[in-house]
Short mmCIF file of C-alpha atoms and ligand atoms in Angstrom, two decimals:
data_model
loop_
_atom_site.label_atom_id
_atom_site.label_comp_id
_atom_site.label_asym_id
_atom_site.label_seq_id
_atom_site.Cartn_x
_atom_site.Cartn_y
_atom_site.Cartn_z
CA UNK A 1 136.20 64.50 101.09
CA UNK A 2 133.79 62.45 103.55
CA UNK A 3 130.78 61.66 101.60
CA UNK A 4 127.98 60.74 104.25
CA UNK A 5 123.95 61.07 104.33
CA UNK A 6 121.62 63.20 105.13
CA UNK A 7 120.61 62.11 108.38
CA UNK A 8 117.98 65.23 108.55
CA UNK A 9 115.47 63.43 106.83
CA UNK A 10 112.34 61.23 108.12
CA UNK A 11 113.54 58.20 105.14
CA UNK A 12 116.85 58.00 106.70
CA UNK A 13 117.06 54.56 107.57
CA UNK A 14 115.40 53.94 104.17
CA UNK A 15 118.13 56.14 102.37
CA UNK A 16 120.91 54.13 103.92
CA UNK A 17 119.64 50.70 103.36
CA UNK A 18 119.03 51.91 99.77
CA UNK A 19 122.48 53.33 99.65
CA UNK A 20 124.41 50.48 101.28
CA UNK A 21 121.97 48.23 99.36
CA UNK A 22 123.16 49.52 95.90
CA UNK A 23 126.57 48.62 97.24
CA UNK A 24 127.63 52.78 96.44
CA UNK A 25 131.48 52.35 96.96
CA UNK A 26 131.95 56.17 95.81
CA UNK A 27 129.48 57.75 98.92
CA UNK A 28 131.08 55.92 101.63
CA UNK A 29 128.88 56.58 104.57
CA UNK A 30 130.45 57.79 107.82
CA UNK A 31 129.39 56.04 110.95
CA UNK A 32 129.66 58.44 113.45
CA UNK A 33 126.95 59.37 114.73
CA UNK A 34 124.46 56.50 114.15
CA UNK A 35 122.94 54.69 116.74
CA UNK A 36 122.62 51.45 117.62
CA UNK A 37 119.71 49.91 115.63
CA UNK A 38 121.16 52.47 112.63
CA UNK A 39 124.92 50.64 112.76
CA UNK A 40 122.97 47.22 113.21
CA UNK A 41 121.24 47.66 109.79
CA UNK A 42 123.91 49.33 107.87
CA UNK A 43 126.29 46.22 108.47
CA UNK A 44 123.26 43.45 108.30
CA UNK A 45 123.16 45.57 104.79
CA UNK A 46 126.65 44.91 103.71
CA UNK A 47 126.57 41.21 104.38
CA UNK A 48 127.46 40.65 108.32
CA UNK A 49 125.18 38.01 109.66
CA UNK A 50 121.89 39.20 112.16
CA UNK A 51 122.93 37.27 114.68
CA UNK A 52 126.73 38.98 114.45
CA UNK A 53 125.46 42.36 114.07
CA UNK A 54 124.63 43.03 117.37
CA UNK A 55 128.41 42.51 118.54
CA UNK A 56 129.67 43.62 115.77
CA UNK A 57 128.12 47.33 116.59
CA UNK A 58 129.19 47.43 119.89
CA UNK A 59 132.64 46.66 118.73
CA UNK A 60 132.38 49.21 116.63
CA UNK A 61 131.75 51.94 118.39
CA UNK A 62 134.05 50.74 121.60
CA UNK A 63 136.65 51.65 118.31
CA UNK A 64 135.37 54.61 117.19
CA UNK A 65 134.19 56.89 120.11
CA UNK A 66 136.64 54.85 123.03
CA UNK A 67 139.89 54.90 121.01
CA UNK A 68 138.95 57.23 118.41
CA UNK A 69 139.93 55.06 115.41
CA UNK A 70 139.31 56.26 111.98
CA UNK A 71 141.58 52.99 110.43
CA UNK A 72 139.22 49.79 110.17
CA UNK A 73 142.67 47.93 109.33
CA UNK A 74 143.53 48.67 113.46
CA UNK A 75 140.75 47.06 114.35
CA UNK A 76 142.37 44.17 115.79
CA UNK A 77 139.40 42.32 117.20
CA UNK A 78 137.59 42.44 113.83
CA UNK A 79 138.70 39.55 110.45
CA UNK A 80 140.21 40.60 108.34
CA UNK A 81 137.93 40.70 105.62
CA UNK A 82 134.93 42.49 107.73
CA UNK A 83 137.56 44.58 107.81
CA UNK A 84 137.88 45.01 104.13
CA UNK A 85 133.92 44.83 103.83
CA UNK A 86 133.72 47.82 106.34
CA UNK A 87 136.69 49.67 104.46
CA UNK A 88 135.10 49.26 101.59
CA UNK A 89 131.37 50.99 102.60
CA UNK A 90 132.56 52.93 105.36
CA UNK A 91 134.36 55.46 106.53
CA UNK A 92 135.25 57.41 109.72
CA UNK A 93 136.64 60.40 108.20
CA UNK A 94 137.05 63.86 110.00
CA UNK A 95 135.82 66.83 108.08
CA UNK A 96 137.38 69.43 106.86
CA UNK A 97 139.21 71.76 109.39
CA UNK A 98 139.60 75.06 108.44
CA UNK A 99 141.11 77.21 111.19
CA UNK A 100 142.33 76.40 114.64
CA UNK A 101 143.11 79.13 116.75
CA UNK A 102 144.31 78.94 120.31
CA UNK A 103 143.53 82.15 122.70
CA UNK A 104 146.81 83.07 125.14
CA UNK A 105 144.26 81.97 128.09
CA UNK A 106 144.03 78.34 126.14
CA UNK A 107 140.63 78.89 124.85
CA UNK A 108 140.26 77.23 121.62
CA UNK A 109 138.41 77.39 118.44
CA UNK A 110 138.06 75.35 115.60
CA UNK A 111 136.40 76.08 112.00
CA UNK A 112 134.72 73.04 111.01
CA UNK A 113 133.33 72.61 106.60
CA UNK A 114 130.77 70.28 106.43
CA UNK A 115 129.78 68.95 103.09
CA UNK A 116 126.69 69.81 101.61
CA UNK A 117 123.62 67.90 102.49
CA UNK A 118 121.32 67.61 99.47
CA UNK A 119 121.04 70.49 97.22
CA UNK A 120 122.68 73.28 99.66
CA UNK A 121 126.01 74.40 99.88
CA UNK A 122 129.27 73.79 102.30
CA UNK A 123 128.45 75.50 105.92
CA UNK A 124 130.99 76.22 108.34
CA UNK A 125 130.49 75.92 111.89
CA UNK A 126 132.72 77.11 114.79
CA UNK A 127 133.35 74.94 118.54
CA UNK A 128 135.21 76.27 121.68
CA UNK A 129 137.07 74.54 124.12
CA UNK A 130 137.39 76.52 127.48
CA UNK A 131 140.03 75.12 129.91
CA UNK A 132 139.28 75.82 133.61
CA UNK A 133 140.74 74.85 136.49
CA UNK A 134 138.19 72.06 137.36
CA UNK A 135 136.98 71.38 134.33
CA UNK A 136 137.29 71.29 130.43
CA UNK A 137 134.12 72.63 128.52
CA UNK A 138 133.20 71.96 124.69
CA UNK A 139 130.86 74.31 123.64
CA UNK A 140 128.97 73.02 120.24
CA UNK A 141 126.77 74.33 118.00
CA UNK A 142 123.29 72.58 116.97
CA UNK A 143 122.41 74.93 113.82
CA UNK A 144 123.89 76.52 110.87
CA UNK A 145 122.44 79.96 111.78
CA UNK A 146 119.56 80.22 114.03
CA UNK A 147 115.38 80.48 113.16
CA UNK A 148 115.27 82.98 116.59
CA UNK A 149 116.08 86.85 116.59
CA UNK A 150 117.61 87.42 120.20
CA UNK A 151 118.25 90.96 119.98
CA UNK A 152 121.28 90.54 121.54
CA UNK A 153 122.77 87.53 119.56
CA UNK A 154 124.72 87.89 116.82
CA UNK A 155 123.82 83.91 115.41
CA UNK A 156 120.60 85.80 115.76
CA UNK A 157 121.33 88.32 113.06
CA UNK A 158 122.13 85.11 110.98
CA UNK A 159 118.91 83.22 109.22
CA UNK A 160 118.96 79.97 109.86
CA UNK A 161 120.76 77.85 107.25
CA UNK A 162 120.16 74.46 108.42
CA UNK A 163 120.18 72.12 111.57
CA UNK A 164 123.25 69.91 112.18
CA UNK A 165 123.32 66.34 111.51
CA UNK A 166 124.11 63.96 114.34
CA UNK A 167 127.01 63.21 112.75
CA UNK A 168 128.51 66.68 112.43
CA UNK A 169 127.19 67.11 116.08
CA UNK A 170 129.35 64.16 117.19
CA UNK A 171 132.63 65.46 115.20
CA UNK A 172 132.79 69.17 116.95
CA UNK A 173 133.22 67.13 120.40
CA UNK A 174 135.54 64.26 118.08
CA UNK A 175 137.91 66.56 116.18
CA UNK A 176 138.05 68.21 119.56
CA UNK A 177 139.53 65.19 121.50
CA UNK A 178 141.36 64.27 118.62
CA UNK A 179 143.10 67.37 118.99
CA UNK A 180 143.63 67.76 122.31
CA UNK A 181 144.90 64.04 123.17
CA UNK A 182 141.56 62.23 124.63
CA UNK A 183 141.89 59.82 122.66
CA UNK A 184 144.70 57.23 123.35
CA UNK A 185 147.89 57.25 121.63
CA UNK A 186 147.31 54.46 118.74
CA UNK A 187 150.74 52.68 118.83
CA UNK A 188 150.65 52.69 122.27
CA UNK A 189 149.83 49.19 122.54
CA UNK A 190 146.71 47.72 125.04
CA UNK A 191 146.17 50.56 126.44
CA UNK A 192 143.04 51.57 127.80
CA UNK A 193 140.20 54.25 126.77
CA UNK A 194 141.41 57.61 128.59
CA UNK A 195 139.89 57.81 131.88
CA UNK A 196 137.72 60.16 133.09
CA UNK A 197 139.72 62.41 135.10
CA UNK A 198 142.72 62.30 132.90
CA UNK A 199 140.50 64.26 129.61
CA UNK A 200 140.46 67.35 128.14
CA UNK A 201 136.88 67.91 127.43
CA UNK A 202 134.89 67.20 130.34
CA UNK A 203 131.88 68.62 129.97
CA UNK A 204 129.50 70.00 127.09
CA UNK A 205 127.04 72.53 126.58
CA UNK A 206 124.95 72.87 123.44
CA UNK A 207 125.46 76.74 123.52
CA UNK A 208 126.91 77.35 120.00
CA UNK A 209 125.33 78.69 117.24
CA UNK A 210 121.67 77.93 116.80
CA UNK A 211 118.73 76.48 119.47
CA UNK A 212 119.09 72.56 119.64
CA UNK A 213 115.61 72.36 120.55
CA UNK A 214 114.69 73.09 117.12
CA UNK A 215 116.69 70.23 115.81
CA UNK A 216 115.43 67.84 118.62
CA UNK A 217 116.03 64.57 116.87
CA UNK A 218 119.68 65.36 115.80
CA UNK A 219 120.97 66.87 119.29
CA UNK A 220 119.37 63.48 121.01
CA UNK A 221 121.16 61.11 118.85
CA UNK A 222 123.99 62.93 119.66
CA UNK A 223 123.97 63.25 123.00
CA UNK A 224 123.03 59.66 123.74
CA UNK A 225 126.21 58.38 122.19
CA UNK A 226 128.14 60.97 123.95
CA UNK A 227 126.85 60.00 126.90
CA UNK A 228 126.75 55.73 126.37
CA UNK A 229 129.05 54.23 127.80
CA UNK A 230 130.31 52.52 125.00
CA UNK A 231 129.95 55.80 122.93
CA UNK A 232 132.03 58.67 124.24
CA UNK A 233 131.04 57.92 127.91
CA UNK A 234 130.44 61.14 129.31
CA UNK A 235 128.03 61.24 132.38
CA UNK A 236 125.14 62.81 131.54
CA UNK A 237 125.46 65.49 134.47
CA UNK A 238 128.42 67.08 132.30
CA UNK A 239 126.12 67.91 129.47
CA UNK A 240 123.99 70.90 129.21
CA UNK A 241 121.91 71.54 126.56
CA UNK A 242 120.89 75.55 126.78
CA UNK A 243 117.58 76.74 125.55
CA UNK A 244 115.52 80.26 124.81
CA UNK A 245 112.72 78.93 125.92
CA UNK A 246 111.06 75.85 123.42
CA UNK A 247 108.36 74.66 126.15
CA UNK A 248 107.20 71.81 124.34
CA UNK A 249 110.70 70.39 123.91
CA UNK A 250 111.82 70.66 127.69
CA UNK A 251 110.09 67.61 129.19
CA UNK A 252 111.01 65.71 125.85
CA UNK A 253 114.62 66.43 126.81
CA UNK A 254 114.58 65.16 130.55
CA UNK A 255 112.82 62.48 129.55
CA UNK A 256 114.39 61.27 126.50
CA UNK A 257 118.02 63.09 126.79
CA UNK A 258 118.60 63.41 130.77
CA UNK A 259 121.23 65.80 130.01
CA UNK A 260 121.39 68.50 132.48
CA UNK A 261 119.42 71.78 131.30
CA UNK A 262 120.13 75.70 131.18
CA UNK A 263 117.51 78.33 130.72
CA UNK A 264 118.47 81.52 128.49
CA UNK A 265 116.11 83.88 130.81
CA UNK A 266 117.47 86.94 130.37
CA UNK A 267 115.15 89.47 131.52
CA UNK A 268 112.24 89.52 134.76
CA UNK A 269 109.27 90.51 132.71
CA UNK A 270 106.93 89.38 129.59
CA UNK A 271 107.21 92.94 128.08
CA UNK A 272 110.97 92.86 128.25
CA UNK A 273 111.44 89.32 127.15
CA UNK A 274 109.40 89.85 124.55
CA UNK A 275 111.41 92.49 123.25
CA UNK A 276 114.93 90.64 123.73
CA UNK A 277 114.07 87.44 123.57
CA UNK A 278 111.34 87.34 121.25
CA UNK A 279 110.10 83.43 121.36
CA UNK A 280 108.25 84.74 124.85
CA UNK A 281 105.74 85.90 123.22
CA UNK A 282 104.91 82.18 122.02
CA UNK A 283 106.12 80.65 125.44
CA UNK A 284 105.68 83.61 128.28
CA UNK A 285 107.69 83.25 131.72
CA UNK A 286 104.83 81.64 133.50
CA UNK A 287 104.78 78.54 130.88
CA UNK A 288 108.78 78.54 130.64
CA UNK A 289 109.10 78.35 134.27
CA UNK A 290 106.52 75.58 134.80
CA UNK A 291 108.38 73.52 132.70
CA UNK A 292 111.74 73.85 134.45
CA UNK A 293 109.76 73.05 137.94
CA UNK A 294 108.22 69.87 135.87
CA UNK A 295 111.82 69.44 134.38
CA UNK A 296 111.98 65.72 134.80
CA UNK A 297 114.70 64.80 137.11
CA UNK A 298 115.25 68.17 138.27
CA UNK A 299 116.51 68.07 142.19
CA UNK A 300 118.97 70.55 144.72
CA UNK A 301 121.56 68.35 143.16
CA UNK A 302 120.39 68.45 139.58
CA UNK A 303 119.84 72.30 139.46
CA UNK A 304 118.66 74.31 136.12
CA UNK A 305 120.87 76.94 135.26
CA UNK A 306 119.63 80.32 134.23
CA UNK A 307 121.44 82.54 132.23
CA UNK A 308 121.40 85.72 132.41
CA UNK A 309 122.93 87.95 129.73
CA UNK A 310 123.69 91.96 131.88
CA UNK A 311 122.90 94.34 129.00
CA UNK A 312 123.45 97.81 130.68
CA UNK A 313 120.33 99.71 131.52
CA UNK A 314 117.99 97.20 130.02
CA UNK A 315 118.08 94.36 132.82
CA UNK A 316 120.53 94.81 135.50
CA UNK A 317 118.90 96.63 138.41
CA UNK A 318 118.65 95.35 141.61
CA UNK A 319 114.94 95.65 141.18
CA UNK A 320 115.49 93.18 138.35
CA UNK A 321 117.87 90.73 140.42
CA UNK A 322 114.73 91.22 143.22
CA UNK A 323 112.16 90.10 140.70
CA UNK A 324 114.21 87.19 139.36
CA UNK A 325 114.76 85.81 142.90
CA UNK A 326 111.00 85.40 143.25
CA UNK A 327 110.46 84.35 139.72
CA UNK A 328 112.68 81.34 140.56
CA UNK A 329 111.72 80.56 144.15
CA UNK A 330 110.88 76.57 144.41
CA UNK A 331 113.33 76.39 141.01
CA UNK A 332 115.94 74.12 142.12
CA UNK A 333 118.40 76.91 140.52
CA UNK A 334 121.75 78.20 139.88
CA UNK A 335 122.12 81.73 138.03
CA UNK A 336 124.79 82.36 135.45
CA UNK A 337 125.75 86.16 135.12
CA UNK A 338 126.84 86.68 131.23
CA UNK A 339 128.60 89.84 130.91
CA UNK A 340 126.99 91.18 127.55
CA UNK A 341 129.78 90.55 124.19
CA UNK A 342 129.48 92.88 122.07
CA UNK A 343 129.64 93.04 118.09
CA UNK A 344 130.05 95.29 115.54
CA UNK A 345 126.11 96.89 114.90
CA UNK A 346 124.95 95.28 118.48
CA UNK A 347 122.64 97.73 119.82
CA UNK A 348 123.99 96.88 123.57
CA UNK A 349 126.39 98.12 126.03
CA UNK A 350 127.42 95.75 129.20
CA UNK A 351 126.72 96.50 132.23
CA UNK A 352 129.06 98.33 134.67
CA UNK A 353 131.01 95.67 135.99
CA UNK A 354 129.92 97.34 139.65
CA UNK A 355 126.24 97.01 138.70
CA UNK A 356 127.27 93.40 138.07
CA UNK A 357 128.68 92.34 141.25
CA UNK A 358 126.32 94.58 143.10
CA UNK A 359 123.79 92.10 141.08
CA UNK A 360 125.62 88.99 142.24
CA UNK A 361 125.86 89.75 145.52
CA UNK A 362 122.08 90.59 145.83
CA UNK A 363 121.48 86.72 144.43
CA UNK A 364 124.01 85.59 146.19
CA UNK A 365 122.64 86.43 149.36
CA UNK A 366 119.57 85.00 148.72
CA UNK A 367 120.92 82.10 148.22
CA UNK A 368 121.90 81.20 144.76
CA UNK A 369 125.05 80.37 143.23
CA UNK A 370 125.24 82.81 140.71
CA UNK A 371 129.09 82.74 138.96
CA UNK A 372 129.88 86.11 136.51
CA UNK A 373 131.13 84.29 133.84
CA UNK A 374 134.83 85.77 133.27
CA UNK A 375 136.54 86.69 129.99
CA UNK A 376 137.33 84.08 127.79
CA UNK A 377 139.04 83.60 124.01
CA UNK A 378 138.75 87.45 123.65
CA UNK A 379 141.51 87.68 121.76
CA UNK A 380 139.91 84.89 119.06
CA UNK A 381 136.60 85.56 119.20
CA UNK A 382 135.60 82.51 121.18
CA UNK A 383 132.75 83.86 123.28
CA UNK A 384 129.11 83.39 123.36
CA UNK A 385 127.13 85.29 120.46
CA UNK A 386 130.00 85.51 118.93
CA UNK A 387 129.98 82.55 116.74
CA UNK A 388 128.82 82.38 113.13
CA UNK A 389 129.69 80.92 109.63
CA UNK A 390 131.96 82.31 106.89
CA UNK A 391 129.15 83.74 105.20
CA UNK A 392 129.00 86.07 107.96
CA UNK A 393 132.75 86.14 109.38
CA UNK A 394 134.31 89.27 109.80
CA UNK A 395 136.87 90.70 107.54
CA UNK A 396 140.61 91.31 109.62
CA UNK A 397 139.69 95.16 110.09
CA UNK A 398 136.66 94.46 111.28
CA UNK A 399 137.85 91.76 113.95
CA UNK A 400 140.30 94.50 114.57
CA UNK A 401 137.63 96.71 115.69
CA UNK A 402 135.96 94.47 117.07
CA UNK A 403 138.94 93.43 119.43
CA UNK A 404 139.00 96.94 120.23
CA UNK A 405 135.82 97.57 121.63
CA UNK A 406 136.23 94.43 124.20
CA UNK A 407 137.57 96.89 126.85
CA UNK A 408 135.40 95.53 128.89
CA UNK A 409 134.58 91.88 129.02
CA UNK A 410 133.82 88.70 127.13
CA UNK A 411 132.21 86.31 128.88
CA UNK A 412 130.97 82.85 128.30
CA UNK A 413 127.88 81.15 129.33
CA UNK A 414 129.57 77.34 129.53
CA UNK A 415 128.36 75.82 132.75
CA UNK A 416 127.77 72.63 134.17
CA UNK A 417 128.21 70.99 137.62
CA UNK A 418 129.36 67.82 138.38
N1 SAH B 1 120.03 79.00 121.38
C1 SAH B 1 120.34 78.54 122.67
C2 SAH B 1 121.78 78.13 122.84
C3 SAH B 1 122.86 78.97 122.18
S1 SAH B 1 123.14 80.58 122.83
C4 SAH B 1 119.99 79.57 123.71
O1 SAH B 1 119.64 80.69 123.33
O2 SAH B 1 119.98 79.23 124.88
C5 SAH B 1 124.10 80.30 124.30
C6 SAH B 1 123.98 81.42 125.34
O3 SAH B 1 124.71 82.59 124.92
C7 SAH B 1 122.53 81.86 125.55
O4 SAH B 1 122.25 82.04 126.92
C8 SAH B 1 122.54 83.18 124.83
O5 SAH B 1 121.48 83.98 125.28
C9 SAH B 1 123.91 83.73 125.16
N2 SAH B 1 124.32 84.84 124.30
C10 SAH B 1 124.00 85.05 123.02
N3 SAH B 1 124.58 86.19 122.56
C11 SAH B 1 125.28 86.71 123.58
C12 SAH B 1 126.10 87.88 123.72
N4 SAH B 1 126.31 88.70 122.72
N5 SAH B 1 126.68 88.08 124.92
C13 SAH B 1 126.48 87.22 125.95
N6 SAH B 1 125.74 86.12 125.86
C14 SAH B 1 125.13 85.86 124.70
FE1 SF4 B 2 119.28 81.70 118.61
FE2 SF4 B 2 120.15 81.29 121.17
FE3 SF4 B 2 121.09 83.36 119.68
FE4 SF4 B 2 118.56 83.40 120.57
S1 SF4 B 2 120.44 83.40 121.83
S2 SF4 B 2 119.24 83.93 118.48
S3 SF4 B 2 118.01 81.24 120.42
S4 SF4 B 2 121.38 81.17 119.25
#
């Protein structure tokens, strides 16, 4: 089993020079997921020289997120006995997969086990991958669990068991490429990195389980070397990190992340949102909204996306598409219709799939883009709200059930633009 640290923690870089210091063969540290200055230090800590170290990172990682090597003896650029050193303090390891299941509309969904961190236990964590025909969409989770109670949410039913580490971050969108073939074949010799339009995954939204605001730090690292160029090399227009509504984290993400950014909105009025949403009543509309207009970067071309779950009765009249029109006017915007997903308990119905269009259409005309998201991964349980850890996963009856009462729709919330 991968032993790695706890990257959670304010000491980090102190635990890992400590760690690497006392020379701990047995916890091997994994290196995805550090950054720069973190890699730097770890190998300056295992004997490479300063002045190498530099190079020696960004070789490192042009291995490790370009060709997705998890060998140090491949590493042909590298001696031969760095290579040791590294094999010998290191280690790139993939954790613990516990289920893959593939939907017959190629959704897929992966079980991850991460190792404990500290004194807790094993969590589990699920990822989707959503084929379409333009695009390839990772969805990824930031949290074990979530510290929110969206009514409508199952991950909301779930108390939050802890945030993600970068590293466990970094291996939902790894094990994903890994699995799908964006990585290069490894005995396929010189070739290149897999280009851009030939991938799998080509965009990803942090709209798994839990709110990656609340584990700022973690989702940042992340998301930096998934979008560096000599990370994972995604452009930063093909990540979208989704919030409820964390004001004080939204500037912090355009300016520090640049990732593109979707709004969970879900209802027209404080009273309401309060109700379904319940961080409004820390950050009402009127705040949450100012902050998208401030969103740094935010242009016609770099549109926020609101999402907009259509519980039936609750939010979906035209008076409520009316209001939301105005709410967003001078938004550079796009709407995203989520037709509700149910679960067993969920006090929700969604909406009449009439209502819905007849919702669209109203937005529509006045001018916004606003896509109904359309089933996906019913069949495995793949879409949004759905997701939570084996503490909480459903017995085979119950999923029976469960698959029962999607007569209607399951829809998914992954969206971002090129
Ligand atoms: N915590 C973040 C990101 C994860 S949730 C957030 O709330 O934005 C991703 C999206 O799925 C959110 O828009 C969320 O409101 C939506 N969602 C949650 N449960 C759902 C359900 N049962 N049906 C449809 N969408 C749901
Ligand atoms: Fe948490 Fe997002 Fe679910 Fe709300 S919708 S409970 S913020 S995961």
């Amino acid at each position: 089993m991968p032993l790695s640290i706890d990257l959670n923690d304010s000491d980090t870089r102190a635990d890992l020079s400590a760690k690497v210091a006392a020379g701990a063969p047995a916890e091997k540290i994994n290196l995805i997921g550090l950054d720069r200055a973190e890699l730097r230090d770890a190998l300056i800590k295992v004997g490479v020289p300063e002045k190498q170290a530099r190079m020696r990172a960004s070789q490192l990682w042009q291995w490790i997120y370009w060709y997705g090597h998890q060998d140090f003896s491949a590493m042909s650029n590298i001696a031969k006995p760095l290579r040791a050193m590294l094999e010998q303090h290191f280690t790139l390891d993939r954790p613990e997969l516990v289920e893959e299941q593939s939907s017959e509309d190629g959704t897929r969904k992966w079980l991850f086990r991460f190792p404990p961190r500290g004194a807790g236990k094993p969590v589990e964590v699920e990822t989707v991958y959503i084929p379409e025909s333009d695009r390839g969409t990772l969805c990824i989770s930031s949290q074990v669990g979530c510290t929110l109670t969206c009514t409508f949410c199952h991950t909301g039913t779930q108390k939050l068991v802890r945030n993600l580490t970068s590293e466990e971050i970094l291996m939902q969108l790894i094990v994903a490429r890994d699995r799908l073939g964006d990585f290069p074949d490894k005995d396929a010799e010189g070739q290149g990195f897999v280009p851009e339009g030939d991938r799998k995954v080509t965009n990803i939204v942090m709209m798994g389980m839990g709110e990656p605001l609340y584990n700022f730090d973690n989702v940042k690292k992340a998301l930096l070397i998934a979008s560096d160029n000599e990370g994972l090399s995604l452009s930063k227009r093909r990540i979208t990190l989704s919030t409820s509504g964390v004001v004080p984290g939204i500037e912090k993400t355009g300016d520090e992340i640049g990732c593109m950014l979707a709004i969970s909105l879900h209802a027209t009025n404080d009273d309401l949102r309060d109700e379904i949403v319940p961080i409004n009543k820390k950050y009402n509309i009127d705040e949450l909204l100012d902050a998208c207009r401030n969103y740094p970067g935010v242009s016609n071309a770099k549109r926020i996306t609101f999402e907009y779950v259509m519980l039936k009765g609750v939010n979906d009249s035209l008076n409520d598409a009316k209001e939301l029109v105005r709410l967003l006017k001078g938004i550079p915007a796009k709407i995203n219709l989520i037709p509700f997903n149910p679960w067993p308990g969920s006090a929700y119905e969604c909406s009449d799939w009439n209502q819905i269009e007849k919702f669209a259409d109203f937005v529509n005309a006045n001018g916004y883009a606003s896509p109904i998201r359309t089933p996906r991964g019913r069949d495995i349980l793949a879409a949004c709200g759905q997701l939570k850890s084996e503490s909480e996963r459903m017995r085979k009856r119950e999923r029976e059930a469960l698959n029962a009462m999607h007569a209607m729709v399951a829809g998914h919330g992954a969206d971002s633009d090129t």
